[in-house]
PDB file of C-alpha atoms and ligand atoms in Angstrom:
ATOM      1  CA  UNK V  51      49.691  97.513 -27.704  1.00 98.00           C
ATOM      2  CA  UNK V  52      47.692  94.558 -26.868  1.00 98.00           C
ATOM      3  CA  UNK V  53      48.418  92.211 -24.041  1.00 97.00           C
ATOM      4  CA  UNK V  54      48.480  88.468 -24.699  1.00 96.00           C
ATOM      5  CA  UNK V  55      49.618  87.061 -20.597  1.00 93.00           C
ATOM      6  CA  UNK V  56      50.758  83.481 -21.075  1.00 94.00           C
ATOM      7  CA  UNK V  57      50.046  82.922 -17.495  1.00 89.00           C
ATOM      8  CA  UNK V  58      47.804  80.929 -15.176  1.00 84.00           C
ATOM      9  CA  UNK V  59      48.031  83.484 -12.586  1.00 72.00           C
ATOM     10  CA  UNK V  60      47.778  86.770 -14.310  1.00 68.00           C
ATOM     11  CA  UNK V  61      45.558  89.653 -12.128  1.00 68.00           C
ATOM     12  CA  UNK V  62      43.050  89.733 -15.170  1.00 71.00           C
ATOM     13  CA  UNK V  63      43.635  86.718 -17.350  1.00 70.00           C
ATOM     14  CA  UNK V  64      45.706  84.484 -15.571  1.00 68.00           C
ATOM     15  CA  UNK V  65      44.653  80.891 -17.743  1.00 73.00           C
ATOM     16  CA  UNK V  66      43.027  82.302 -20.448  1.00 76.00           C
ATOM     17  CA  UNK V  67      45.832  82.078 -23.522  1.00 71.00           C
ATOM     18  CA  UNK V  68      47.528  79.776 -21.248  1.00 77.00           C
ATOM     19  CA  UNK V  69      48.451  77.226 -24.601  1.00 90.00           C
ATOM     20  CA  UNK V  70      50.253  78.194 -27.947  1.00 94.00           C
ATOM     21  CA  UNK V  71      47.186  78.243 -30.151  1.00 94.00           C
ATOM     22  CA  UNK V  72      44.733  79.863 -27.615  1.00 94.00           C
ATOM     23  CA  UNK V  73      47.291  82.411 -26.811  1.00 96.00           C
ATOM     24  CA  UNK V  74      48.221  82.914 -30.921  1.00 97.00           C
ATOM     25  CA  UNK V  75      44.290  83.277 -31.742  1.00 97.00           C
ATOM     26  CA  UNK V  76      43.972  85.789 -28.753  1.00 97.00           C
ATOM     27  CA  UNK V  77      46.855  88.147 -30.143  1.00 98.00           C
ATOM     28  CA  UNK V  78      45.294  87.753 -33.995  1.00 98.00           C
ATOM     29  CA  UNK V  79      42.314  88.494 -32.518  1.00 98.00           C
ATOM     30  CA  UNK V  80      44.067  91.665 -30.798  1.00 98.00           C
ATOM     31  CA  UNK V  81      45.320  92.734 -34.260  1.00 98.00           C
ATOM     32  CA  UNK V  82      41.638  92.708 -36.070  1.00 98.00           C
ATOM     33  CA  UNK V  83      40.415  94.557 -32.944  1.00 98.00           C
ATOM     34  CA  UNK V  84      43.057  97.684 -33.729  1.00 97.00           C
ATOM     35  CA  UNK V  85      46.122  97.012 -32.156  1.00 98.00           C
ATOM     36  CA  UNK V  86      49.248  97.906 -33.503  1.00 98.00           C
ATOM     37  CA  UNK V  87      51.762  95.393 -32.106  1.00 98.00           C
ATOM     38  CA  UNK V  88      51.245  93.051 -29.345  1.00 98.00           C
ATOM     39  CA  UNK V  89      53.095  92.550 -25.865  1.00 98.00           C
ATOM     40  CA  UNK V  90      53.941  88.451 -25.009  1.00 98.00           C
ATOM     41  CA  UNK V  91      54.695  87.715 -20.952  1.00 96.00           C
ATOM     42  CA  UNK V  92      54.820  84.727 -19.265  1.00 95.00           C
ATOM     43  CA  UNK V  93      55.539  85.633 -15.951  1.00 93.00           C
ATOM     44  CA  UNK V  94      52.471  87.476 -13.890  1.00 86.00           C
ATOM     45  CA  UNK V  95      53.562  90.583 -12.434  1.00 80.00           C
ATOM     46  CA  UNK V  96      50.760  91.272 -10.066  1.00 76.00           C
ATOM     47  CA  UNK V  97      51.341  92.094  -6.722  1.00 71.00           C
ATOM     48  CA  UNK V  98      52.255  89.237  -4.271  1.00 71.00           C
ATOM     49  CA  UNK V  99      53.297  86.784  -7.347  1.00 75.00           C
ATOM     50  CA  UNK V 100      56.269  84.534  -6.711  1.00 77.00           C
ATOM     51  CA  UNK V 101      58.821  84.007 -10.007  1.00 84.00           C
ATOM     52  CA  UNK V 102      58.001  81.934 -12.871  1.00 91.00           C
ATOM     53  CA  UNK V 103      61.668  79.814 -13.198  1.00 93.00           C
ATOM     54  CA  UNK V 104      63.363  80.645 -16.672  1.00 96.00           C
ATOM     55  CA  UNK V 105      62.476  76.950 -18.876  1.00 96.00           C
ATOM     56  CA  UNK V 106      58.960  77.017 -18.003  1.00 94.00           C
ATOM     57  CA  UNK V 107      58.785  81.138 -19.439  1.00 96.00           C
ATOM     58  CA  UNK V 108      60.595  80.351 -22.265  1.00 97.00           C
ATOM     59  CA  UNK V 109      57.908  77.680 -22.962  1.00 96.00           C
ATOM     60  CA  UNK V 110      54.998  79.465 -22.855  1.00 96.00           C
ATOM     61  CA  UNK V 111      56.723  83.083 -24.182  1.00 97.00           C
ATOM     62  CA  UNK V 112      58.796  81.455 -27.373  1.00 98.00           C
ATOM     63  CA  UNK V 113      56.357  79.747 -29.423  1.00 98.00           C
ATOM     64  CA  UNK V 114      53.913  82.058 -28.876  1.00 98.00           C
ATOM     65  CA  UNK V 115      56.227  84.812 -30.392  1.00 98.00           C
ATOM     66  CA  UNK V 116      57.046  82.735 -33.279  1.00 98.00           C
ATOM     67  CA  UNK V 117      53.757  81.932 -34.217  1.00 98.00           C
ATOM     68  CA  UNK V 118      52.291  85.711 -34.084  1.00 98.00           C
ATOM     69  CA  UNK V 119      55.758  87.044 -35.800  1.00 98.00           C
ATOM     70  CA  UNK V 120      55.005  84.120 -38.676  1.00 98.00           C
ATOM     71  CA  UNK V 121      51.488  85.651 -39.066  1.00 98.00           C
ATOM     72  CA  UNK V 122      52.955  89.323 -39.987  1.00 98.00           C
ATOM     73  CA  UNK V 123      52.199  90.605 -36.355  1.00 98.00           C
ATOM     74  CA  UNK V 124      54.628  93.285 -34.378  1.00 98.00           C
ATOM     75  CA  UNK V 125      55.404  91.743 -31.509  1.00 98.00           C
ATOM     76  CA  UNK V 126      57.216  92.749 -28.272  1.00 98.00           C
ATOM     77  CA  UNK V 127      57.876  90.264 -25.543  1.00 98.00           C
ATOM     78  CA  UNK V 128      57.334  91.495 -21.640  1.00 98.00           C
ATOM     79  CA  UNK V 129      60.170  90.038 -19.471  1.00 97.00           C
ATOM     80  CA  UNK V 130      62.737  90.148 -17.243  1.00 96.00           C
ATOM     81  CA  UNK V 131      65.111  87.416 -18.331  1.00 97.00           C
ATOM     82  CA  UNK V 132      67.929  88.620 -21.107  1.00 98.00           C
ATOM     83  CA  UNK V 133      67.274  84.463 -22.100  1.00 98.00           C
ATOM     84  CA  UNK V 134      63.547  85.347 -22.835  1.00 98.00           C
ATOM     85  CA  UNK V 135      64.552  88.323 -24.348  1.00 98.00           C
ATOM     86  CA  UNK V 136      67.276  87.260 -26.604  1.00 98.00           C
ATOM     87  CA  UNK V 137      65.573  83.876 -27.651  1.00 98.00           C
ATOM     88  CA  UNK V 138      62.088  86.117 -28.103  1.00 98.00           C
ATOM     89  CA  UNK V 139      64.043  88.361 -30.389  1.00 98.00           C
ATOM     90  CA  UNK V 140      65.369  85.166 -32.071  1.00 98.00           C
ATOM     91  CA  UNK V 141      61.431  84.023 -32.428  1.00 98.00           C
ATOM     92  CA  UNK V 142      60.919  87.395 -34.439  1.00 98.00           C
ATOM     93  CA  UNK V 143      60.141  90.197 -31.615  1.00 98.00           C
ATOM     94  CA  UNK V 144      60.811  93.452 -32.421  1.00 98.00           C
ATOM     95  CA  UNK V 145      61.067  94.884 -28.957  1.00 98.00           C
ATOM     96  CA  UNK V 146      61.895  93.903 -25.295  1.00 98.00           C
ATOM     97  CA  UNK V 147      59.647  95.152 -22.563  1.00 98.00           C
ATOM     98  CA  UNK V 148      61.252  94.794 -19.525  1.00 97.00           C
ATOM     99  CA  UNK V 149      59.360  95.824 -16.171  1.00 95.00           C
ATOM    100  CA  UNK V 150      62.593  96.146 -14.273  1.00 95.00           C
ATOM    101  CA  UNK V 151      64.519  98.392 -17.314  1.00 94.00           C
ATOM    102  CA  UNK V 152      67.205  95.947 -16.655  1.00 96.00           C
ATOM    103  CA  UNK V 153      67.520  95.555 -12.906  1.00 95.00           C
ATOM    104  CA  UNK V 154      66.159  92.120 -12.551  1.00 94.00           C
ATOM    105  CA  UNK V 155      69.069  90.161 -14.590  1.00 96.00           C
ATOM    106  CA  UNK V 156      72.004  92.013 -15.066  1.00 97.00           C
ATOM    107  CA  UNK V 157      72.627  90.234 -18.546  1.00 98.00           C
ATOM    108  CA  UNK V 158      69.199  92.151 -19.824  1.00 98.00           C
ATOM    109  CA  UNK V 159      71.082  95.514 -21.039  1.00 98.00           C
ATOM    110  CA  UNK V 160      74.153  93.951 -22.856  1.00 98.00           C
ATOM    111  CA  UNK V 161      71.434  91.107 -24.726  1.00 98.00           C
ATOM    112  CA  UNK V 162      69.148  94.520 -26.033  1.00 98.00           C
ATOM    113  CA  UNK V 163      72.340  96.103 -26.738  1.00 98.00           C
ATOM    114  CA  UNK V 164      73.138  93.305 -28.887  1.00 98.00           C
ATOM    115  CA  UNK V 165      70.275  92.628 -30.424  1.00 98.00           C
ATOM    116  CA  UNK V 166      69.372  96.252 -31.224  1.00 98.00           C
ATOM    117  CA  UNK V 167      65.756  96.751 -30.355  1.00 98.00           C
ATOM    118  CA  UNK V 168      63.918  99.306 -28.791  1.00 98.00           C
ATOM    119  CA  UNK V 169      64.025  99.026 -24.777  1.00 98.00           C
ATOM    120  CA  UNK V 170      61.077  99.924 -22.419  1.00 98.00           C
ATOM    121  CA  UNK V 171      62.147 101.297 -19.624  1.00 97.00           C
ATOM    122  CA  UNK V 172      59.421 101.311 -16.555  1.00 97.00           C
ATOM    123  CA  UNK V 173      59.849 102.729 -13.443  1.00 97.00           C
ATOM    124  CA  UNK V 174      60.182  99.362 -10.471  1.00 94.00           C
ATOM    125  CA  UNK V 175      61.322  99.234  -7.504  1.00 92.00           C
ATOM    126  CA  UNK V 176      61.604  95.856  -6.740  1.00 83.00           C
ATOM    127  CA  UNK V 177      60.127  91.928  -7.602  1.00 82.00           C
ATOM    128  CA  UNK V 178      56.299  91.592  -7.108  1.00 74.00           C
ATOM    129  CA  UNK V 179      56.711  90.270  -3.457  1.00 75.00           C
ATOM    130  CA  UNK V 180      57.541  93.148  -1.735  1.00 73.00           C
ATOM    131  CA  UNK V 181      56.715  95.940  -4.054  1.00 73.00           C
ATOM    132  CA  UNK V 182      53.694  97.102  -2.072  1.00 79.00           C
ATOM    133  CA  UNK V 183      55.970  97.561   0.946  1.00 83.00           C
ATOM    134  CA  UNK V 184      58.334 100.168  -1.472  1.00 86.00           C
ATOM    135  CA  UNK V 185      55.550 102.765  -2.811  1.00 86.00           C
ATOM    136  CA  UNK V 186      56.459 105.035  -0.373  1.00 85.00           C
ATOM    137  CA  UNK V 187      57.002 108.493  -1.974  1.00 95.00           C
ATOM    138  CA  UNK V 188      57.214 112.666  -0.987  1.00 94.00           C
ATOM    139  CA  UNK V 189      56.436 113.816  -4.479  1.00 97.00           C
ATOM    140  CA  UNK V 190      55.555 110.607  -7.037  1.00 97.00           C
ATOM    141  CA  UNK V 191      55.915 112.613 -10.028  1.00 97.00           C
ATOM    142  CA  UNK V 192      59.249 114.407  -9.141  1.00 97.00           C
ATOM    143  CA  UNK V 193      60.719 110.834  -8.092  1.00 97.00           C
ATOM    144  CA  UNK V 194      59.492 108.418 -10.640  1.00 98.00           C
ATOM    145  CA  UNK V 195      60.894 111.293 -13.130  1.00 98.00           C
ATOM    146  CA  UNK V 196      64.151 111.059 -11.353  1.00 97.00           C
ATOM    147  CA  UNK V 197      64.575 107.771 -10.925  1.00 97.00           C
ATOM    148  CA  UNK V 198      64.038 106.608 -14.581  1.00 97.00           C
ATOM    149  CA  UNK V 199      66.576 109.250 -15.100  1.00 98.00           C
ATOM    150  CA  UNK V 200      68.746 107.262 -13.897  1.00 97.00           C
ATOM    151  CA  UNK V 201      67.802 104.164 -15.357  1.00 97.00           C
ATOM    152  CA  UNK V 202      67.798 105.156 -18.774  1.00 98.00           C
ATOM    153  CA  UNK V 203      71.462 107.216 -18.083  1.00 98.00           C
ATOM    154  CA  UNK V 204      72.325 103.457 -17.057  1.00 97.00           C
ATOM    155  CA  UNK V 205      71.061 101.545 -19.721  1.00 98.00           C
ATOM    156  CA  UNK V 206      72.771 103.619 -21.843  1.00 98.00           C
ATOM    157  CA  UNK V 207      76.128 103.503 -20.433  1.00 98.00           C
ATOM    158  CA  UNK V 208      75.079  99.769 -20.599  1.00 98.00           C
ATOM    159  CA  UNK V 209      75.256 100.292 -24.712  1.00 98.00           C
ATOM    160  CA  UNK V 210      71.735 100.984 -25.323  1.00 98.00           C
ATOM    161  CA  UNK V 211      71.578 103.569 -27.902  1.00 98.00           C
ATOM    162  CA  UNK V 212      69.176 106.274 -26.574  1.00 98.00           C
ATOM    163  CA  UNK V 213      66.626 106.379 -29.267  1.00 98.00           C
ATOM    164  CA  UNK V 214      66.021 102.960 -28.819  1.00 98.00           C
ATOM    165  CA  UNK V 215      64.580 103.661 -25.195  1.00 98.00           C
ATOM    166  CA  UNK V 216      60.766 104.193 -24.687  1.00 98.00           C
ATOM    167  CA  UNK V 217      60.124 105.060 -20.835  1.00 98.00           C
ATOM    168  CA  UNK V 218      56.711 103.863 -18.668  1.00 98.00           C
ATOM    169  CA  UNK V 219      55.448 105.020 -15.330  1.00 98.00           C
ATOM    170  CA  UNK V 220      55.151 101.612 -13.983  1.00 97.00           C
ATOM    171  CA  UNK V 221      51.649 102.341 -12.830  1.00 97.00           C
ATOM    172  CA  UNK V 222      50.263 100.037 -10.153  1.00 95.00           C
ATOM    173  CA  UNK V 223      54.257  98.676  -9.475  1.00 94.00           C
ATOM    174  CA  UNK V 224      55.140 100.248  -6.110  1.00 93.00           C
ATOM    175  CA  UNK V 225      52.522 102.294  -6.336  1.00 95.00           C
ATOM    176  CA  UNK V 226      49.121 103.054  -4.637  1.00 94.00           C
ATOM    177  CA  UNK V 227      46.065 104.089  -5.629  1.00 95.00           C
ATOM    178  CA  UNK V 228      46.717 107.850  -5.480  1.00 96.00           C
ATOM    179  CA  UNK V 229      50.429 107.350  -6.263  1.00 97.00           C
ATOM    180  CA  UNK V 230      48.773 106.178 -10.033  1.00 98.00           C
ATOM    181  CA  UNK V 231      46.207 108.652 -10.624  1.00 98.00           C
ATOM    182  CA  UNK V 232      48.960 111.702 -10.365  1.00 98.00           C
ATOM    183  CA  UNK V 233      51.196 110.228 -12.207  1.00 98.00           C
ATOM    184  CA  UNK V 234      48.368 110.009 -14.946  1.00 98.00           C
ATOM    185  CA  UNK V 235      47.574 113.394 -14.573  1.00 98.00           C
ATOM    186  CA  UNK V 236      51.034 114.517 -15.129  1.00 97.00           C
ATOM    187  CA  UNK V 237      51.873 112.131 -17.592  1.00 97.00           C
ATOM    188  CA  UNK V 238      53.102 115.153 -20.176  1.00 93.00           C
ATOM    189  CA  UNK V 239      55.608 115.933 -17.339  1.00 94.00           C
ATOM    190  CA  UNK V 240      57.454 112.414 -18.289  1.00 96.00           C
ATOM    191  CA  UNK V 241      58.320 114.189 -21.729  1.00 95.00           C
ATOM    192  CA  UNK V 242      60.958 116.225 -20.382  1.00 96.00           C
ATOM    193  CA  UNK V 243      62.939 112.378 -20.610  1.00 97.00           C
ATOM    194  CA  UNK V 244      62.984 113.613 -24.297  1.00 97.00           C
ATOM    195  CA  UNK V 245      61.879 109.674 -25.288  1.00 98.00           C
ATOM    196  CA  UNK V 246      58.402 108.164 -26.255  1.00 98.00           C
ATOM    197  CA  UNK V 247      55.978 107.405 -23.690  1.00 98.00           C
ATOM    198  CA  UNK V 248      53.904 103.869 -23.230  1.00 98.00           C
ATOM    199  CA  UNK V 249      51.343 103.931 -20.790  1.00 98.00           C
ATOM    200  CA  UNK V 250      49.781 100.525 -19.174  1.00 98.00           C
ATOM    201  CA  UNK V 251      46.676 101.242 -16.737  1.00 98.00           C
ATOM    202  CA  UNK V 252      44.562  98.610 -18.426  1.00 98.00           C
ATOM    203  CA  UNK V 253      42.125  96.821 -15.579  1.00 97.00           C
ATOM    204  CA  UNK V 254      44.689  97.709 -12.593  1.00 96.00           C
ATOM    205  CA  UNK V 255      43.681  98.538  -9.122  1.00 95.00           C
ATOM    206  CA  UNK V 256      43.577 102.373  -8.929  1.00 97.00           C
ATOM    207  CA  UNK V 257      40.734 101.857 -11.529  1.00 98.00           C
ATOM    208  CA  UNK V 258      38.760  99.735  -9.291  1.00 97.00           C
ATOM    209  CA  UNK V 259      39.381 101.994  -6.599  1.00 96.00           C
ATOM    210  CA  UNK V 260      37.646 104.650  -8.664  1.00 96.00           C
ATOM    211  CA  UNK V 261      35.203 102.951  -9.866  1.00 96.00           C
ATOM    212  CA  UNK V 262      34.322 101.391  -6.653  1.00 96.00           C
ATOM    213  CA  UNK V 263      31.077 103.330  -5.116  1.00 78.00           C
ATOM    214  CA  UNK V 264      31.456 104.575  -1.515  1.00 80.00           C
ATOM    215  CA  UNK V 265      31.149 101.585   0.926  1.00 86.00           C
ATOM    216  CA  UNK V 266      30.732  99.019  -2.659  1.00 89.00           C
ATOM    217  CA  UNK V 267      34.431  96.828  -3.599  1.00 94.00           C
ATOM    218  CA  UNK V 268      35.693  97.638  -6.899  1.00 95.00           C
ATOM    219  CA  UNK V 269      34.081  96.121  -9.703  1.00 96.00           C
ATOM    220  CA  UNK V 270      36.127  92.725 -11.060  1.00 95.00           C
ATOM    221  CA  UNK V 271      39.485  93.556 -13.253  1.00 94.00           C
ATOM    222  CA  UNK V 272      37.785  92.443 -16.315  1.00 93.00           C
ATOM    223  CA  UNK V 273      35.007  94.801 -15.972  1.00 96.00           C
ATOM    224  CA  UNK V 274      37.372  97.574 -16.025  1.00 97.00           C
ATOM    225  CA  UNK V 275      37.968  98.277 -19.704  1.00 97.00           C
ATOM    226  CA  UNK V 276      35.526 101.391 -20.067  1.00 97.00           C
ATOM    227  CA  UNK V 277      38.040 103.120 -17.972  1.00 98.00           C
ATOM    228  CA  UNK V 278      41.049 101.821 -19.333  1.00 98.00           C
ATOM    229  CA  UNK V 279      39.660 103.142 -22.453  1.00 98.00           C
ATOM    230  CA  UNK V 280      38.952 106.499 -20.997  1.00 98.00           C
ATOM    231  CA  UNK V 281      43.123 106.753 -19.500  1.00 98.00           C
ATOM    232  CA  UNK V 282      43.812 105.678 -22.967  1.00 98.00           C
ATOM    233  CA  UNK V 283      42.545 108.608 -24.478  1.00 98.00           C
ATOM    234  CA  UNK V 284      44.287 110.913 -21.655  1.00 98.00           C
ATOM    235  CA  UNK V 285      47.265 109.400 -22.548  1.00 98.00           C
ATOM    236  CA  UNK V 286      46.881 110.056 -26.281  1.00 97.00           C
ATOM    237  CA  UNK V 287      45.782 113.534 -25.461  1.00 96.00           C
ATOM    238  CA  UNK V 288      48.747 113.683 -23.317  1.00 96.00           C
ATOM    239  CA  UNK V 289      51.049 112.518 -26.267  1.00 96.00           C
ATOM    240  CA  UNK V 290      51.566 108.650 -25.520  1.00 97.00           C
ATOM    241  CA  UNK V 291      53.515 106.594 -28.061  1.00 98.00           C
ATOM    242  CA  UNK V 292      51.246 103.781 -27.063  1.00 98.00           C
ATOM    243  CA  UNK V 293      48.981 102.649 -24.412  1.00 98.00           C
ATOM    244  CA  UNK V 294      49.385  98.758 -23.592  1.00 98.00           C
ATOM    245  CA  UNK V 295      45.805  97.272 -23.077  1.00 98.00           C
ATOM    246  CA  UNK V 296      44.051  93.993 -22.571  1.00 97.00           C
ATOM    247  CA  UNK V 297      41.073  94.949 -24.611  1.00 97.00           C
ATOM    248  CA  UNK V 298      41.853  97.023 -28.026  1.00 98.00           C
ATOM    249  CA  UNK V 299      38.592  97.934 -29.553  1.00 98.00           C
ATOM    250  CA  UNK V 300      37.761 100.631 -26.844  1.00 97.00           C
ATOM    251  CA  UNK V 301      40.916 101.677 -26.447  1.00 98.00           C
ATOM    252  CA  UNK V 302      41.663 101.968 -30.318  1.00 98.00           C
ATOM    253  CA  UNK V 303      38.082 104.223 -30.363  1.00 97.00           C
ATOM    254  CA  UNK V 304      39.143 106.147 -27.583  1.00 97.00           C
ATOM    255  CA  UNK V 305      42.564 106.891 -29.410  1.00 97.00           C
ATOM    256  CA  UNK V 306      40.828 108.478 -32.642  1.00 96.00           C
ATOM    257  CA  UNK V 307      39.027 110.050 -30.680  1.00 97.00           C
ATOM    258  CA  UNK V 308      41.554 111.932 -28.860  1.00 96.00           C
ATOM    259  CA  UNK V 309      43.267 112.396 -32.243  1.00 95.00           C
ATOM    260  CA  UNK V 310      40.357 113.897 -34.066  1.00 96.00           C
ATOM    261  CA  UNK V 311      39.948 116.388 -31.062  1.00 96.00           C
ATOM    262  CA  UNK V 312      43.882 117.141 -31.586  1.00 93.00           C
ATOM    263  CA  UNK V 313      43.078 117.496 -35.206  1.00 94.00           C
ATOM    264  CA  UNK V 314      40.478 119.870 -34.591  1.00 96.00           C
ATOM    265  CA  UNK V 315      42.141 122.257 -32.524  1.00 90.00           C
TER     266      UNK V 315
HETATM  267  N1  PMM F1669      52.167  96.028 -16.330  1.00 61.86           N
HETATM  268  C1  PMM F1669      52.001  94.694 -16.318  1.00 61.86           C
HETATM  269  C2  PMM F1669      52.766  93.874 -17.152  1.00 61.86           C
HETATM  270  N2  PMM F1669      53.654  94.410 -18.022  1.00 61.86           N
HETATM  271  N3  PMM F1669      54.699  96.310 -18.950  1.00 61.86           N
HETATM  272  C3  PMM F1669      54.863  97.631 -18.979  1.00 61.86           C
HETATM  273  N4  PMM F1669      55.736  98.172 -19.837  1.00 61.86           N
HETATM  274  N5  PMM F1669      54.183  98.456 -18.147  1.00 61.86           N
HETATM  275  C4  PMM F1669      53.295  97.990 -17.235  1.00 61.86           C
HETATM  276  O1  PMM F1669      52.725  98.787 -16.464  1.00 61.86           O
HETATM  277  C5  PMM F1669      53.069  96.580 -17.189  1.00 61.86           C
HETATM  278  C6  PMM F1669      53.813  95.761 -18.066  1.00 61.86           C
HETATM  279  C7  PMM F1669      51.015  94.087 -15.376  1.00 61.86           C
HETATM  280  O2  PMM F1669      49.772  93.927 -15.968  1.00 61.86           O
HETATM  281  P1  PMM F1669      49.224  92.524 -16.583  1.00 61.86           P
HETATM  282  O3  PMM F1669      49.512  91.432 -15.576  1.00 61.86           O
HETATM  283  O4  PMM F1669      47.794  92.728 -16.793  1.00 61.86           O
HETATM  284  O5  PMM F1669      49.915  92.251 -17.876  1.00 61.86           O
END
């Protein structure tokens, strides 16, 4: 999955596809690199960031959709508005990624009921301003498990059908450094939810934490894509339905990669 941010305040490339055509090249361009289908947001989720209001996202999010569903591309749309959703599907999306799993707007889970489309679930515990303040956890593994339990057990009562839900760790939202690296390294614990499994690490924080020498700041967000790569073939290797990534043509190495290994085992 391939990440085209209609932002101008993304972490990583906030004002880079920031109009239609920029933004429509950038997710063909995703597609000739190797990705599969591509994610459209316009509202930055990075820690601190206030609310994009709901004309101004469907602005930059609905043409954008149309123009890279006209062009024969997959296309899921990231947000938390059952509007953007709805009107996205509309445009020709196929699927409705939704970093709250429907807590943000309560009309979310009746509009991807409606409109029949797979549903990613992520595990969030609040809006961007305060979510640093909630990744407070005993065992992160045991409790992100548990709690997108219960989300999916809601969006289901909500009239989701079940196979329509793909679940996410929600690494880097309410979550630390450490809080992310255990949850990758227990990612094959998250199949016990019995759904498929999308993993998004690409350029966030824990990775500059690691790659950050001792007493040296982490390295800039877009020089993080070697190690995005190298979760994305962990998360193959852990059995990922997809990995969602900024940068596809290390990621889409790093995936048959992990697959030829599989093969060869
Ligand atoms: N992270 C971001 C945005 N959308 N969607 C899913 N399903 N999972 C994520 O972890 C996720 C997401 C934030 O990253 P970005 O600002 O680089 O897009």
């Amino acid at each position: 999955m391939g990440v085209v941010n209609v932002t101008p305040d993304s972490f990583s490339d906030g004002g880079r596809w920031f109009d239609t055509t920029t933004a429509v090249k950038h997710g063909l361009h995703l597609v000739a690199e190797g990705a599969d289908l591509v994610d459209v947001g316009g509202e930055s989720t990075r820690p601190g960031a206030s609310r994009v209001d709901e004309a101004e996202e469907l602005r930059r999010v609905v043409p954008v959709v149309r123009g890279l569903a006209s062009e024969g591309v997959t296309v899921s749309v990231d947000t938390m508005r059952a509007r953007v959703a709805e009107q996205a599907v509309a445009a020709g999306a196929v699927l409705v990624n939704d970093v709250s799993g429907g807590l943000a707007d309560p009309d979310m889970i009746p509009a991807v009921a409606a409109a029949e489309v797979p549903f990613v679930v992520m595990h969030w515990r609040g809006f961007s301003e305060s979510m640093n303040s909630r990744a407070v956890y005993g065992d992160v593994v045991a409790e992100v498990l548990d709690e997108l339990r219960q989300r999916m057990d809601a969006v289901v009562a909500g009239g989701v059908a079940p196979e329509r839900i793909v679940i996410d760790p929600g690494l880097g939202f309410a979550k630390d450094a450490a809080h992310d690296l255990s949850l990758v390294a227990h990612l094959a614990g998250l199949h016990t939810l019995g759904r498929p499994l999308l993993v998004a690490a690409s350029r966030k924080r824990f990775l500059g934490h690691v790659l950050a020498g001792p007493g040296s700041a982490p390295p800039p967000a877009r020089e993080r894509d070697a190690a995005t790569a190298a979760v994305s073939a962990l998360s193959a290797s852990a059995g990922a339905w997809a990995v969602r990534v900024h940068e596809v043509r290390a990621t889409a190495d790093a995936v048959r990669v992990a697959r030829a290994v599989e093969g060869a085992a």
